[in-house]
Short mmCIF file of C-alpha atoms in Angstrom, two decimals:
data_model
loop_
_atom_site.label_atom_id
_atom_site.label_comp_id
_atom_site.label_asym_id
_atom_site.label_seq_id
_atom_site.Cartn_x
_atom_site.Cartn_y
_atom_site.Cartn_z
CA UNK A 1 0.00 0.00 0.00
CA UNK A 2 1.10 3.54 -0.78
CA UNK A 3 0.04 6.67 1.13
CA UNK A 4 -0.25 10.21 -0.27
CA UNK A 5 -0.57 13.18 2.10
CA UNK A 6 -1.35 16.79 1.20
CA UNK A 7 -0.95 19.10 4.21
CA UNK A 8 -2.78 22.39 3.80
CA UNK A 9 -3.15 25.31 6.16
CA UNK A 10 -6.72 24.29 7.04
CA UNK A 11 -7.13 20.63 6.09
CA UNK A 12 -4.88 17.63 5.54
CA UNK A 13 -5.92 15.11 2.89
CA UNK A 14 -4.67 11.54 3.11
CA UNK A 15 -5.24 8.79 0.54
CA UNK A 16 -4.25 5.16 0.19
CA UNK A 17 -3.32 3.49 -3.11
CA UNK A 18 -2.82 -0.13 -4.10
CA UNK A 19 0.31 0.86 -6.05
CA UNK A 20 1.95 4.01 -7.45
CA UNK A 21 -0.60 4.29 -10.27
CA UNK A 22 -3.02 7.13 -9.33
CA UNK A 23 -5.94 5.07 -10.68
CA UNK A 24 -5.34 2.52 -7.89
CA UNK A 25 -6.92 4.79 -5.26
CA UNK A 26 -8.42 2.79 -2.42
CA UNK A 27 -9.61 5.17 0.29
CA UNK A 28 -9.45 8.85 1.19
CA UNK A 29 -9.72 10.88 4.40
CA UNK A 30 -9.70 14.56 5.26
CA UNK A 31 -8.68 15.74 8.73
CA UNK A 32 -8.30 19.21 10.15
CA UNK A 33 -4.72 20.50 10.15
CA UNK A 34 -3.63 21.18 13.70
CA UNK A 35 -1.51 24.28 14.21
CA UNK A 36 0.43 22.29 16.82
CA UNK A 37 2.90 19.94 15.10
CA UNK A 38 2.65 17.06 17.57
CA UNK A 39 -1.15 17.07 17.43
CA UNK A 40 -1.05 17.32 13.64
CA UNK A 41 1.42 14.44 13.37
CA UNK A 42 -0.75 12.31 15.66
CA UNK A 43 -3.82 12.98 13.46
CA UNK A 44 -1.88 11.98 10.34
CA UNK A 45 -0.54 8.79 11.93
CA UNK A 46 -4.01 7.76 13.09
CA UNK A 47 -5.51 8.43 9.65
CA UNK A 48 -2.79 6.31 7.97
CA UNK A 49 -3.48 3.47 10.40
CA UNK A 50 -7.21 3.64 9.66
CA UNK A 51 -6.54 3.56 5.91
CA UNK A 52 -3.89 0.84 6.00
CA UNK A 53 -5.49 -1.39 8.65
CA UNK A 54 -3.36 -4.55 8.53
CA UNK A 55 -1.65 -3.80 5.19
CA UNK A 56 2.02 -2.84 5.13
CA UNK A 57 2.73 0.74 4.06
CA UNK A 58 5.43 0.53 1.39
CA UNK A 59 5.95 4.25 0.86
CA UNK A 60 4.60 7.65 1.89
CA UNK A 61 4.59 10.80 -0.26
CA UNK A 62 3.96 14.20 1.36
CA UNK A 63 3.18 17.56 -0.20
CA UNK A 64 3.34 20.65 2.00
CA UNK A 65 3.10 24.40 1.40
CA UNK A 66 6.59 25.04 2.70
CA UNK A 67 10.21 25.23 1.83
CA UNK A 68 12.02 21.96 2.47
CA UNK A 69 15.64 21.69 3.58
CA UNK A 70 18.32 20.25 1.29
CA UNK A 71 18.01 16.81 2.88
CA UNK A 72 14.25 16.82 2.16
CA UNK A 73 13.44 16.17 5.78
CA UNK A 74 12.94 19.43 7.64
CA UNK A 75 10.17 22.00 7.20
CA UNK A 76 11.73 25.42 6.57
CA UNK A 77 9.10 28.11 5.90
CA UNK A 78 5.61 26.62 6.26
CA UNK A 79 2.18 28.25 6.09
CA UNK A 80 1.76 26.81 9.60
CA UNK A 81 4.41 28.63 11.69
CA UNK A 82 4.38 26.04 14.50
CA UNK A 83 5.58 23.37 12.02
CA UNK A 84 8.82 25.22 11.30
CA UNK A 85 11.98 23.10 11.73
CA UNK A 86 9.95 19.95 12.42
CA UNK A 87 11.10 16.66 10.90
CA UNK A 88 7.95 15.03 9.56
CA UNK A 89 9.79 12.70 7.16
CA UNK A 90 11.90 10.91 9.82
CA UNK A 91 8.90 10.89 12.18
CA UNK A 92 6.64 9.04 9.70
CA UNK A 93 9.43 6.82 8.41
CA UNK A 94 10.18 5.71 11.96
CA UNK A 95 6.50 5.04 12.72
CA UNK A 96 5.69 2.99 9.59
CA UNK A 97 9.13 1.70 8.46
CA UNK A 98 8.25 3.01 4.99
CA UNK A 99 10.22 4.94 2.40
CA UNK A 100 9.05 8.54 2.92
CA UNK A 101 9.51 11.56 0.66
CA UNK A 102 8.37 15.20 0.85
CA UNK A 103 7.94 17.92 -1.77
CA UNK A 104 6.73 21.49 -1.73
CA UNK A 105 3.06 21.30 -2.76
CA UNK A 106 3.66 23.50 -5.80
CA UNK A 107 6.36 21.15 -7.05
CA UNK A 108 4.23 18.09 -6.36
CA UNK A 109 1.28 19.64 -8.20
CA UNK A 110 3.43 20.63 -11.17
CA UNK A 111 4.81 17.11 -11.52
CA UNK A 112 1.32 15.61 -11.25
CA UNK A 113 -0.03 17.97 -13.92
CA UNK A 114 2.87 17.11 -16.23
CA UNK A 115 2.26 13.35 -15.96
CA UNK A 116 -1.50 12.87 -15.53
CA UNK A 117 -3.05 16.35 -15.83
CA UNK A 118 -3.40 19.37 -18.10
CA UNK A 119 0.36 19.68 -18.51
CA UNK A 120 0.65 16.44 -20.48
CA UNK A 121 0.19 18.37 -23.74
CA UNK A 122 2.75 21.11 -22.99
CA UNK A 123 6.51 21.06 -23.41
CA UNK A 124 6.79 23.77 -20.73
CA UNK A 125 4.40 25.42 -18.30
CA UNK A 126 4.14 27.29 -15.02
CA UNK A 127 1.91 25.71 -12.38
CA UNK A 128 0.47 28.22 -9.90
CA UNK A 129 -1.59 27.48 -6.77
CA UNK A 130 -3.62 30.50 -5.71
CA UNK A 131 -5.10 29.97 -2.28
CA UNK A 132 -4.04 31.09 1.19
CA UNK A 133 -0.74 31.99 -0.45
CA UNK A 134 0.73 31.67 -3.93
CA UNK A 135 2.78 28.58 -4.68
CA UNK A 136 3.95 26.75 -7.74
CA UNK A 137 6.80 25.68 -9.95
CA UNK A 138 7.78 25.48 -13.62
CA UNK A 139 8.17 22.30 -15.65
CA UNK A 140 10.13 21.86 -18.88
CA UNK A 141 10.22 18.61 -20.86
CA UNK A 142 13.08 17.74 -23.18
CA UNK A 143 13.36 14.37 -24.93
CA UNK A 144 11.25 12.64 -22.32
CA UNK A 145 13.08 14.18 -19.36
CA UNK A 146 11.33 16.45 -16.87
CA UNK A 147 13.10 19.50 -15.46
CA UNK A 148 11.49 20.95 -12.33
CA UNK A 149 12.28 24.56 -11.36
CA UNK A 150 11.40 25.54 -7.79
CA UNK A 151 11.45 29.23 -6.89
CA UNK A 152 8.60 30.04 -4.44
CA UNK A 153 6.63 32.33 -6.78
CA UNK A 154 4.66 33.89 -3.94
CA UNK A 155 7.83 35.32 -2.45
CA UNK A 156 9.18 36.98 -5.57
CA UNK A 157 9.10 40.82 -5.27
CA UNK A 158 6.89 43.25 -7.16
CA UNK A 159 6.49 47.03 -6.99
CA UNK A 160 4.06 47.86 -4.20
CA UNK A 161 3.37 49.97 -1.17
CA UNK A 162 5.81 48.23 1.14
CA UNK A 163 3.57 45.51 2.55
CA UNK A 164 5.34 43.08 4.82
CA UNK A 165 4.97 39.41 3.94
CA UNK A 166 4.59 36.69 6.57
CA UNK A 167 8.04 35.47 5.46
CA UNK A 168 9.51 38.74 6.75
CA UNK A 169 10.34 40.28 3.37
CA UNK A 170 8.69 43.32 1.77
CA UNK A 171 6.50 43.43 -1.36
CA UNK A 172 6.29 39.69 -2.00
CA UNK A 173 3.63 38.82 -4.60
CA UNK A 174 1.80 36.78 -1.97
CA UNK A 175 1.44 39.79 0.33
CA UNK A 176 -0.85 41.36 -2.32
CA UNK A 177 -2.74 38.38 -3.78
CA UNK A 178 -2.62 35.54 -1.21
CA UNK A 179 -6.01 34.82 0.32
CA UNK A 180 -4.88 35.45 3.89
CA UNK A 181 -3.07 38.68 2.97
CA UNK A 182 -6.00 40.01 0.91
CA UNK A 183 -8.44 39.42 3.76
CA UNK A 184 -6.07 41.04 6.27
CA UNK A 185 -5.50 44.05 4.02
CA UNK A 186 -9.17 44.55 3.10
CA UNK A 187 -10.51 43.60 6.53
CA UNK A 188 -13.14 41.34 4.98
CA UNK A 189 -13.53 37.86 3.55
CA UNK A 190 -12.55 37.35 -0.08
CA UNK A 191 -16.15 36.36 -0.84
CA UNK A 192 -17.18 39.90 0.21
CA UNK A 193 -14.73 41.81 -2.00
CA UNK A 194 -16.23 44.29 -4.44
CA UNK A 195 -15.37 44.43 -8.13
CA UNK A 196 -12.95 47.34 -7.70
CA UNK A 197 -11.09 45.50 -4.95
CA UNK A 198 -10.80 42.39 -7.13
CA UNK A 199 -9.50 44.58 -9.97
CA UNK A 200 -6.65 45.72 -7.72
CA UNK A 201 -5.85 42.15 -6.70
CA UNK A 202 -5.81 40.99 -10.34
CA UNK A 203 -3.54 43.89 -11.27
CA UNK A 204 -1.07 42.80 -8.59
CA UNK A 205 -1.35 39.26 -9.90
CA UNK A 206 -0.55 40.55 -13.40
CA UNK A 207 2.62 42.16 -12.02
CA UNK A 208 3.44 38.91 -10.25
CA UNK A 209 2.96 36.80 -13.37
CA UNK A 210 5.30 39.14 -15.25
CA UNK A 211 8.02 38.53 -12.65
CA UNK A 212 7.46 34.77 -12.77
CA UNK A 213 7.69 34.70 -16.58
CA UNK A 214 10.83 36.83 -16.55
CA UNK A 215 12.46 34.20 -14.35
CA UNK A 216 11.19 31.22 -16.38
CA UNK A 217 9.65 32.23 -19.73
CA UNK A 218 6.85 29.85 -20.78
CA UNK A 219 3.74 30.21 -22.94
CA UNK A 220 1.38 28.23 -20.72
CA UNK A 221 0.11 28.61 -17.16
CA UNK A 222 -1.92 25.97 -15.31
CA UNK A 223 -3.88 27.22 -12.31
CA UNK A 224 -5.07 25.50 -9.15
CA UNK A 225 -6.04 26.59 -5.66
CA UNK A 226 -9.06 27.73 -3.68
CA UNK A 227 -9.22 31.29 -5.08
CA UNK A 228 -9.07 30.35 -8.75
CA UNK A 229 -11.46 27.40 -8.32
CA UNK A 230 -14.04 29.67 -6.69
CA UNK A 231 -13.54 32.35 -9.36
CA UNK A 232 -12.95 30.54 -12.68
CA UNK A 233 -13.76 33.77 -14.56
CA UNK A 234 -10.37 35.08 -13.35
CA UNK A 235 -8.68 32.80 -15.91
CA UNK A 236 -10.19 34.77 -18.79
CA UNK A 237 -9.56 38.10 -17.08
CA UNK A 238 -5.88 37.24 -16.54
CA UNK A 239 -5.59 36.05 -20.14
CA UNK A 240 -7.05 39.36 -21.35
CA UNK A 241 -4.71 41.35 -19.10
#
């Protein structure tokens, strides 16, 4: 059995698979993400045990909205501050005696899109997740080989009014378009934003996309994330811009 885990700022999704083929999905659970690491780890372990029952867990794959250290073990800059510097890979590997890997969620999503999603038809594309923050990565394919470029798009700088990002830097793209930042700046839920306020957000996103494409020029962008899924009309508006 194989386990896939996607740890978000609000919910953690855990699925079991018969093998590494995504079509072999067996069961799926969603649990609330605890802000406390130990509680969150306990919830994940219990969910894996419920999904696996008596089956041996061969491998675990984790995606997380965070920077990951060079050894792919330690959480560096997560959306959940209390998870910083925690070692979720060794913790799960020790519990289940299973090969365990972790990727930034943007990188994991980009690879998935390139193999089984909308990116199958593109030689190169940027994958952007617009939700609480702004994550993503760029994929280029050459002669059957996949090149993954990781660069934390949400923390690239744009011209702005000096807003401080949760990462500590100034004028990060995410500090103008990320769901949490927008709600903090506007003092209202995103669902309550007026058209003029959305226009400002989309203009900042335009500036952000320009910076992303300067770093890695591609002709295609694949979108995911809570904001874009709730507002699919933004795709056309961003295309027009």
